[in-house]
Coordinates of C-alpha atoms in Angstrom, one line a residue:
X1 CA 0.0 0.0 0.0
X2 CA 1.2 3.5 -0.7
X3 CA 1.6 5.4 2.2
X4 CA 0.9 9.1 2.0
X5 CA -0.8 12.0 3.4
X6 CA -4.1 12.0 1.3
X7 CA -4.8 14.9 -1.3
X8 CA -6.6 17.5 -0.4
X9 CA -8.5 19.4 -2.9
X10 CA -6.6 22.1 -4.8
X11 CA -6.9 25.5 -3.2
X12 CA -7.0 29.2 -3.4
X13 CA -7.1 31.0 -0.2
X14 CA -10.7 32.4 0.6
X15 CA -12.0 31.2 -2.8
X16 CA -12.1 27.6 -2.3
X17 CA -11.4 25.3 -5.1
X18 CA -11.6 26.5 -6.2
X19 CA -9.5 25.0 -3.8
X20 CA -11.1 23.4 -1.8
X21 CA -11.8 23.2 -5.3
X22 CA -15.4 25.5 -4.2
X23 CA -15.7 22.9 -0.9
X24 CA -16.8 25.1 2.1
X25 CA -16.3 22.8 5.4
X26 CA -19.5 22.9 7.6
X27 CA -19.8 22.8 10.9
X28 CA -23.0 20.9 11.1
X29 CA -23.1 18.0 12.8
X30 CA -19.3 17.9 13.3
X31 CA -19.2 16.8 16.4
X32 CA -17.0 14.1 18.2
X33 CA -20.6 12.3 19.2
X34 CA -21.9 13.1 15.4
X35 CA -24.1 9.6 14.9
X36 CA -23.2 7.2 12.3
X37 CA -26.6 7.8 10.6
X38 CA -25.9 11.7 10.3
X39 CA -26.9 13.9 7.3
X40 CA -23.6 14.5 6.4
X41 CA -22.5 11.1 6.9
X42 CA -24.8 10.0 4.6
X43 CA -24.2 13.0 2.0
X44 CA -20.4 12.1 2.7
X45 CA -20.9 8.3 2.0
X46 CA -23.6 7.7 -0.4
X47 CA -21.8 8.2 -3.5
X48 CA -19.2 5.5 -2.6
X49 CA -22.0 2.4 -2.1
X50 CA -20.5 0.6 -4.6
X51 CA -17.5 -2.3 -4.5
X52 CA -14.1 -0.7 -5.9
X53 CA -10.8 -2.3 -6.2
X54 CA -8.0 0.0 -5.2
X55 CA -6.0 2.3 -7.1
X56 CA -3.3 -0.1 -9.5
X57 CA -1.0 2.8 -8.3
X58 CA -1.2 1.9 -4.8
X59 CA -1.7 -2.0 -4.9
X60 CA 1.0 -4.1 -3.8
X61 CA 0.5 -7.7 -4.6
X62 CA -2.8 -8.5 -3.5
X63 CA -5.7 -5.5 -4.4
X64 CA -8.1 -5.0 -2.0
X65 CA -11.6 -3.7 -2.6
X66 CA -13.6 -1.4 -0.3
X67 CA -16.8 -0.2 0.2
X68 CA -19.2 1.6 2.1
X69 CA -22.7 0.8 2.7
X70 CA -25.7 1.3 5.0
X71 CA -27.9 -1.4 6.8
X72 CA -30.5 -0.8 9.5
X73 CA -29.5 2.7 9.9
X74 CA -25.8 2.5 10.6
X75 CA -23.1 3.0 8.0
X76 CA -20.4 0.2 7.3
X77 CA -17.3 0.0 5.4
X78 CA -16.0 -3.5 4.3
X79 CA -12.6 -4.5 3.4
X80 CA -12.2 -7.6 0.9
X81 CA -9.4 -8.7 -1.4
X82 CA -9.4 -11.6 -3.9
X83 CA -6.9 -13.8 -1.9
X84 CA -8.3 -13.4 1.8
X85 CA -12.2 -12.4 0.8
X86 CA -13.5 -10.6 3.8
X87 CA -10.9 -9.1 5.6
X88 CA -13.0 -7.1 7.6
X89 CA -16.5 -5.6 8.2
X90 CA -16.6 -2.7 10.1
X91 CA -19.4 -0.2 11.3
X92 CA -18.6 3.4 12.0
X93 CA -19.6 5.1 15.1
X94 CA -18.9 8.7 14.6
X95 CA -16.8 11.2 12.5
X96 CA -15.6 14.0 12.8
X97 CA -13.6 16.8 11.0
X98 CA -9.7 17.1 11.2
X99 CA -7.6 20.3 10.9
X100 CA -7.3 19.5 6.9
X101 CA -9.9 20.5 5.1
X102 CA -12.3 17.9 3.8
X103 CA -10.8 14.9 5.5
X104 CA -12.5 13.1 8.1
X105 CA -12.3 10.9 11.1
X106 CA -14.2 8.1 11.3
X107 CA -14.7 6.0 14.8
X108 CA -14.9 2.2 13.0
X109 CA -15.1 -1.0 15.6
X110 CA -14.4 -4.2 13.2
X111 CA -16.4 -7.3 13.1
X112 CA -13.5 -8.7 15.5
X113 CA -14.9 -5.6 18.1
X114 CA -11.3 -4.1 17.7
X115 CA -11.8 -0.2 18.2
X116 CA -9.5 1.9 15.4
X117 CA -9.6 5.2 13.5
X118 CA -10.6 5.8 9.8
X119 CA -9.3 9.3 7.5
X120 CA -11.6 9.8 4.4
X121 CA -11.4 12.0 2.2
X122 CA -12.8 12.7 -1.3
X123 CA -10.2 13.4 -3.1
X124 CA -10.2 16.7 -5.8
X125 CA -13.8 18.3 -6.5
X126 CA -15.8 16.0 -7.0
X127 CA -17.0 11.9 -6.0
X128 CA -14.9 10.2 -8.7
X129 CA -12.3 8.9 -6.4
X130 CA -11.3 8.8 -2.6
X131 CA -8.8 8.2 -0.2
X132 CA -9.2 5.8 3.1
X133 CA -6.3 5.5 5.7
X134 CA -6.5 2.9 8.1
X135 CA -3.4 1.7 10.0
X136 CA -5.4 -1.4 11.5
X137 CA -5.5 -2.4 8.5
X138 CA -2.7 -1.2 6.7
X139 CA -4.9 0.7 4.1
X140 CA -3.4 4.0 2.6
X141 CA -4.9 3.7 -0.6
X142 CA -6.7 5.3 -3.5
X143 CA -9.9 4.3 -5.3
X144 CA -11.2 4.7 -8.4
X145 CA -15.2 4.8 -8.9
X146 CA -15.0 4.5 -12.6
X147 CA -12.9 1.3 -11.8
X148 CA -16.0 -0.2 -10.6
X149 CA -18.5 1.6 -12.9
X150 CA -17.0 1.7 -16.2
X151 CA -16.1 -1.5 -18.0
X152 CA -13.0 -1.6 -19.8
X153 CA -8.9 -0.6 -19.8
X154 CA -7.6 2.8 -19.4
X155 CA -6.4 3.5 -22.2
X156 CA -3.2 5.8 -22.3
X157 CA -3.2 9.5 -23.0
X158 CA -6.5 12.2 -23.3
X159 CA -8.9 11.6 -25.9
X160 CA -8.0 14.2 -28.4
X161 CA -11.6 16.1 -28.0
X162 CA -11.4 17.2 -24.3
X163 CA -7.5 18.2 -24.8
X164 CA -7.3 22.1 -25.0
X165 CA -7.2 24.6 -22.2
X166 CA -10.6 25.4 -20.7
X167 CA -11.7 28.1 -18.9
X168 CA -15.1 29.3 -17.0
X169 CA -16.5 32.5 -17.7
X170 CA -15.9 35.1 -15.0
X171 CA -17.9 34.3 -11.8
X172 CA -18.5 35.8 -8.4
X173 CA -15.3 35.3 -5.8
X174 CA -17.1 33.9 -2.9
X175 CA -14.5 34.0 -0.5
X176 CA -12.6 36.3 2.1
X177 CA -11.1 38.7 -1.2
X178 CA -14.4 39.4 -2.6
X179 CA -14.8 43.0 -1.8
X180 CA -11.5 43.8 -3.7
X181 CA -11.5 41.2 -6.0
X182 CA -15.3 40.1 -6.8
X183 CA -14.4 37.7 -10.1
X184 CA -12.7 34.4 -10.4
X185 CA -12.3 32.4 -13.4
X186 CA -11.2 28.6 -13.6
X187 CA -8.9 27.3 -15.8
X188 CA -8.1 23.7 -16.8
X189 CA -5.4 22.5 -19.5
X190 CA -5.6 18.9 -20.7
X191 CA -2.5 17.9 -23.1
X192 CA -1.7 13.7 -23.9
X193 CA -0.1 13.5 -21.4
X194 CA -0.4 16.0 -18.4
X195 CA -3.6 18.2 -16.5
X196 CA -3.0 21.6 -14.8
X197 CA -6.0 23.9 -13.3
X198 CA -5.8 26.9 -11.3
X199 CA -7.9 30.0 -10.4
X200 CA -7.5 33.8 -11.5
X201 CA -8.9 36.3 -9.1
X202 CA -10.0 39.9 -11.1
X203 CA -10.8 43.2 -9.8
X204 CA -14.5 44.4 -11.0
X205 CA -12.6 45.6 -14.2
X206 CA -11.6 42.1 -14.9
X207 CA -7.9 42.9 -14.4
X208 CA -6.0 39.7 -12.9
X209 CA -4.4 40.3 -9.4
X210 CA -4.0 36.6 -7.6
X211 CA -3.9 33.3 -9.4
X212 CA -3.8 30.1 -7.1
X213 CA -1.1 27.8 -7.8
X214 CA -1.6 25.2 -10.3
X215 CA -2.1 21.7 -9.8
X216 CA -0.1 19.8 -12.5
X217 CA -0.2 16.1 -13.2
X218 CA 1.0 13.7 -15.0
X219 CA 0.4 9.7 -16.6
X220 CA -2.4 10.4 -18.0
X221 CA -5.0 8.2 -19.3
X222 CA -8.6 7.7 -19.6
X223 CA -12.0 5.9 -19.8
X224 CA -15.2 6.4 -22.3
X225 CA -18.5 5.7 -20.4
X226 CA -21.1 6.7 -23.1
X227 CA -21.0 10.6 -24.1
X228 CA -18.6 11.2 -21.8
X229 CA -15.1 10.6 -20.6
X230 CA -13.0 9.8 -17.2
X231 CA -9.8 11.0 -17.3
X232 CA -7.2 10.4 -14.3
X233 CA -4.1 11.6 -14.0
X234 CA -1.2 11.7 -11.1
X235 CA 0.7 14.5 -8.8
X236 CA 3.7 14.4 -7.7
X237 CA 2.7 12.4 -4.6
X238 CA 0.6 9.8 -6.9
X239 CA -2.6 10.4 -5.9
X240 CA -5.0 10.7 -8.8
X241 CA -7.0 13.2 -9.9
X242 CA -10.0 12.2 -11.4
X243 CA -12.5 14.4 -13.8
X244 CA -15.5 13.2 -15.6
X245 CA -15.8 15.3 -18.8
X246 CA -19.3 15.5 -20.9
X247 CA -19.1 17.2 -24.5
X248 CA -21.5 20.0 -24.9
X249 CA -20.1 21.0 -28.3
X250 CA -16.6 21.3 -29.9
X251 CA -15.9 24.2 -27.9
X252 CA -17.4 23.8 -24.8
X253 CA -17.5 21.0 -21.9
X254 CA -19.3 20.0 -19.0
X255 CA -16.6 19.1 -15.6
X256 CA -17.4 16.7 -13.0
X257 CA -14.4 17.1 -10.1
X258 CA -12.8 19.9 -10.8
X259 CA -14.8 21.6 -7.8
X260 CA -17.6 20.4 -5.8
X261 CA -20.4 20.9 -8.5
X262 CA -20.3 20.8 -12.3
X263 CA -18.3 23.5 -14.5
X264 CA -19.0 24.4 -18.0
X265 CA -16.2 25.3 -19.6
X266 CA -15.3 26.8 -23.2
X267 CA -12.2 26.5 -25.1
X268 CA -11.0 30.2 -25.1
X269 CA -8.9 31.0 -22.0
X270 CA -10.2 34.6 -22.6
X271 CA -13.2 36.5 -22.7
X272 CA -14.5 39.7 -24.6
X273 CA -14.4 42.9 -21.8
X274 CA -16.8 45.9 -22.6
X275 CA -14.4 48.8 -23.9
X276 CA -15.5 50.7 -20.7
X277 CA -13.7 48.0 -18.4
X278 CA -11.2 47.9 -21.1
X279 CA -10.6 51.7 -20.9
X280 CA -10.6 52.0 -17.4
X281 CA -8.2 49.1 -16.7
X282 CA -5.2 51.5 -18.3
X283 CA -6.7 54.5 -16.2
X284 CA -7.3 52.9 -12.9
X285 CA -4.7 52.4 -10.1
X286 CA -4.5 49.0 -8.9
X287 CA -3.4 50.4 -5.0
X288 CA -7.0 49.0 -3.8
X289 CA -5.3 45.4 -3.9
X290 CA -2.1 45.6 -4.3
X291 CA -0.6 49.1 -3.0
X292 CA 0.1 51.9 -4.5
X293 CA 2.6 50.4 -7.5
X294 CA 3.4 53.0 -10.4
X295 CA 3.3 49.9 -12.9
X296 CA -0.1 48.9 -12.2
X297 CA -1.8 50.3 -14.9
X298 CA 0.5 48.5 -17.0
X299 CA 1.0 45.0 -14.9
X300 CA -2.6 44.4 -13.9
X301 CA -4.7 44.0 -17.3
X302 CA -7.7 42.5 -18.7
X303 CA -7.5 39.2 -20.5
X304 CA -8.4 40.5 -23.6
X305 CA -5.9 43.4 -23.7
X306 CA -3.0 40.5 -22.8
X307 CA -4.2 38.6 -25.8
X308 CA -4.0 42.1 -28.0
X309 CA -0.7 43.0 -26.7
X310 CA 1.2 39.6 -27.1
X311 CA -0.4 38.8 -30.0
X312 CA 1.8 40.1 -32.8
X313 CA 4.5 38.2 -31.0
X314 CA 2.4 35.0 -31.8
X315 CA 1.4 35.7 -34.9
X316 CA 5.0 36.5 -36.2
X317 CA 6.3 33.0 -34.9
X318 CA 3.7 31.9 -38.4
X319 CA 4.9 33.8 -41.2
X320 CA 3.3 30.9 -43.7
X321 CA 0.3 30.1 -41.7
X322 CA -3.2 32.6 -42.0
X323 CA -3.6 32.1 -38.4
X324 CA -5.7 34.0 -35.6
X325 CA -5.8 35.0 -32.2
X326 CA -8.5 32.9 -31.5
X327 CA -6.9 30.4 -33.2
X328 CA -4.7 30.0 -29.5
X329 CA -5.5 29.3 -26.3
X330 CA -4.0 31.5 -23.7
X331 CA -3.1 30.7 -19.8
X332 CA -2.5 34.0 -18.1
X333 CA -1.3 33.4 -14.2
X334 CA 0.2 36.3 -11.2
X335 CA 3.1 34.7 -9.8
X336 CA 5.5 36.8 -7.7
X337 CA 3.7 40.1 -8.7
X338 CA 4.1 39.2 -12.6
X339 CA 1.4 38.4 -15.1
X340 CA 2.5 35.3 -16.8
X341 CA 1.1 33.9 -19.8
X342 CA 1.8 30.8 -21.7
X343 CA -0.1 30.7 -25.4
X344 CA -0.7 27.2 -26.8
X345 CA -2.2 26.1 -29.9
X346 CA -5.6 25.2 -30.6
X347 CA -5.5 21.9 -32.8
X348 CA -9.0 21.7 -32.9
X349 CA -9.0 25.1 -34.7
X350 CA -9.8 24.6 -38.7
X351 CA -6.1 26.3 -39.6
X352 CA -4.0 23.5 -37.6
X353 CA -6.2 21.3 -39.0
X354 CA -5.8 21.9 -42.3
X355 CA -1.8 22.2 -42.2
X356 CA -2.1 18.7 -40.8
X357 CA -0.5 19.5 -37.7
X358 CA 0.8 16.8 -35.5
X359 CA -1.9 16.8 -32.5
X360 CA 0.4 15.1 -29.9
X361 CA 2.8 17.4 -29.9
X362 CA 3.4 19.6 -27.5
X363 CA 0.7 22.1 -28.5
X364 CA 3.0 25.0 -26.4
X365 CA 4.1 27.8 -28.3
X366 CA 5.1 30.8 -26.4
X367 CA 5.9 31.8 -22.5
X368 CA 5.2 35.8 -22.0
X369 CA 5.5 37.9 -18.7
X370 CA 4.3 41.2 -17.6
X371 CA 6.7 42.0 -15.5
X372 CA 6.2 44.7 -12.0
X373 CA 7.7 47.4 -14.0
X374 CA 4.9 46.9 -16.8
X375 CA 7.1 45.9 -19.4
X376 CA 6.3 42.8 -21.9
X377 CA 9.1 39.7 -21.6
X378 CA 9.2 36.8 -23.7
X379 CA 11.0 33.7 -22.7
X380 CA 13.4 31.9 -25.0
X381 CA 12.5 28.2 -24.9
X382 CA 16.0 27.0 -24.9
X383 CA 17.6 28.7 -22.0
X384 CA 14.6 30.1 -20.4
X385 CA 15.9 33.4 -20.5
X386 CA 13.5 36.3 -20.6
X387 CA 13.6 39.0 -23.0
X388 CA 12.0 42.2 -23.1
X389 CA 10.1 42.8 -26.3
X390 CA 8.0 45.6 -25.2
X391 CA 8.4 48.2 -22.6
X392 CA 4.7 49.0 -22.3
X393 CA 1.0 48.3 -23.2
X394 CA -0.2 50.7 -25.3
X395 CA -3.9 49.1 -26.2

């Protein structure tokens, strides 16, 4: 069994997801004493009633299966495996919250009347997977739902129609920086081979201020289950994150785990801005959030007017090609008080298409930076070196 400190859902501080991945932990009910029949227990539990082998990431020789289920008003979990069948049939007594956020407690006692402690935790946004650590039993492990629900292999890589960055439109920032910074926007890249998400927060012009810090994986691989697709993926500690993806049209998608309730999600990282936000971003001080900075007219801009300015760059990098902005998706983050962008192609656009591009290549094209002082940087790819290839916006 893999042992590990189970994931918790990506997050942004006072926004959720987004991390928390939009999960706001409730007090309700969170009691030491909270009974085993609880609402939330059963909120918690009910979407795992159903026998799942563990994680082939995490099994070591022989898999075990768990699941969770509810008989005469008291929840169980039972523990089986292949080699030993029932390895144990406990009932839990009570949960309670722990100081990380959306990982519980449980109070088990086994069919054997052996007292012992359970941590659960669904792991990213939403119920596709979830972790259970139990050191009675040795359990640290993973499981998959669509390992139980889904016939057939994973097959390796993304399906070629959910691959693209993705973004939300702007929505209202729920959490402690909403006052200052009422929008967020989430993004999610999916390449052949790796996942990334994160979360801007805008000012009410729409200018970019925080971004939360990506959550990049890797191995990726996925599962059809009729119009829709699961893809998983790994982090760094190999816990998997799991997204159920329905197709709403070429350009658009419906996500399932990203955050606690679905996202629809369209394939431009950017969004049109009214020319009055678009005017007032360049006239506005950013000193609200931020402090009074002289370069944050220049540094703090909307998505739109990041797409006009580095455009031209782009554009010149396909001298043979008639290709468009929109033609590129674009992935604008604040790290460190700069606004960095990385532009990738769109291979689902009609002019990549057409030039029959290679779609599992690395659809990257371009790393930008607006740096503090409001100048425009461009990285070279081979040394990583930054440039300056504009010394102001001038949209």
């Amino acid at each position: 069994m893999k042992k590990m400190i189970p994931m918790i859902g990506v997050g942004l501080a006072g926004v959720l997801l987004l991390a928390g991945c939009g999960h706001k932990q409730s007090n309700a009910e969170d009691a030491s004493t909270a009974p085993a029949n609880s609402t939330k227990l059963n909120n918690l539990l009910s979407p795992a009633k159903v026998k799942v082998p563990e994680d082939s990431q995490n099994s070591n020789g022989d898999q075990v299966y768990s699941q969770f289920y509810k008989k005469g008003g008291q929840w169980y979990w039972k523990l089986t495996s292949q080699q030993d069948g029932t390895i144990d049939n406990s009932q839990i007594k009570s949960m309670k919250s722990t100081d990380q956020n959306d990982v519980y407690n449980f109070s088990m006692v086994s069919n054997k009347n052996k007292s012992y402690n359970m941590k659960f935790n669904w792991i990213n946004g939403g119920h596709q997977a979830y972790t259970v650590n139990a050191a009675y039993h040795n359990v640290n492990s993973d499981f998959i739902l669509a390992d139980a629900k889904v016939a057939g292999q994973w097959q390796t890589g993304a399906p070629q129609a959910v691959q693209g960055t993705w973004a939300t439109d702007f929505t209202e920032n729920s959490g402690n920086d909403a006052q200052k910074l009422p929008f967020t926007k989430q993004f999610l890249n999916i390449t052949s081979s790796a996942t990334s998400s994160f979360v801007n927060e805008y000012d009410s012009n729409h200018r970019l201020y925080n971004s939360e810090t990506a959550n990049k994986t890797s191995n990726v691989s996925y599962k059809q289950n009729g119009d829709s697709y699961i893809v998983k993926s790994y982090n760094s500690d190999e816990t998997p994150v799991v997204y159920s993806i329905s197709l709403i049209s070429n350009n658009q998608i419906k996500v399932d785990g990203l955050t606690s309730s679905d996202l629809t999600m369209s394939k431009s990282a950017t969004s049109p801005t009214t020319s009055s936000s678009q005017s007032s971003a360049t006239s506005q001080s950013g000193s609200a959030v931020n402090g009074s900075t002289a370069a944050a007219t220049s540094s703090h801009l909307t998505d739109q007017q990041v797409v006009n300015w580095i455009w031209p760059y782009v554009k010149a990098k396909y001298p043979n090609m008639n290709v468009a902005s929109t033609d590129f998706t674009y992935m604008p983050q604040m790290r460190n008080g700069q606004m960095y962008v990385n532009v990738l192609e769109n291979h689902s656009a009609a002019v990549f298409k057409n030039s029959g591009v290679d779609t599992g290549t690395n659809p990257q094209v371009a790393s930008f930076r607006v740096t503090s002082d409001g100048a425009l940087e461009q990285m070279d790819a081979t040394t990583g070196d930054w440039s300056v290839v504009s010394s102001g916006y001038n949209g």
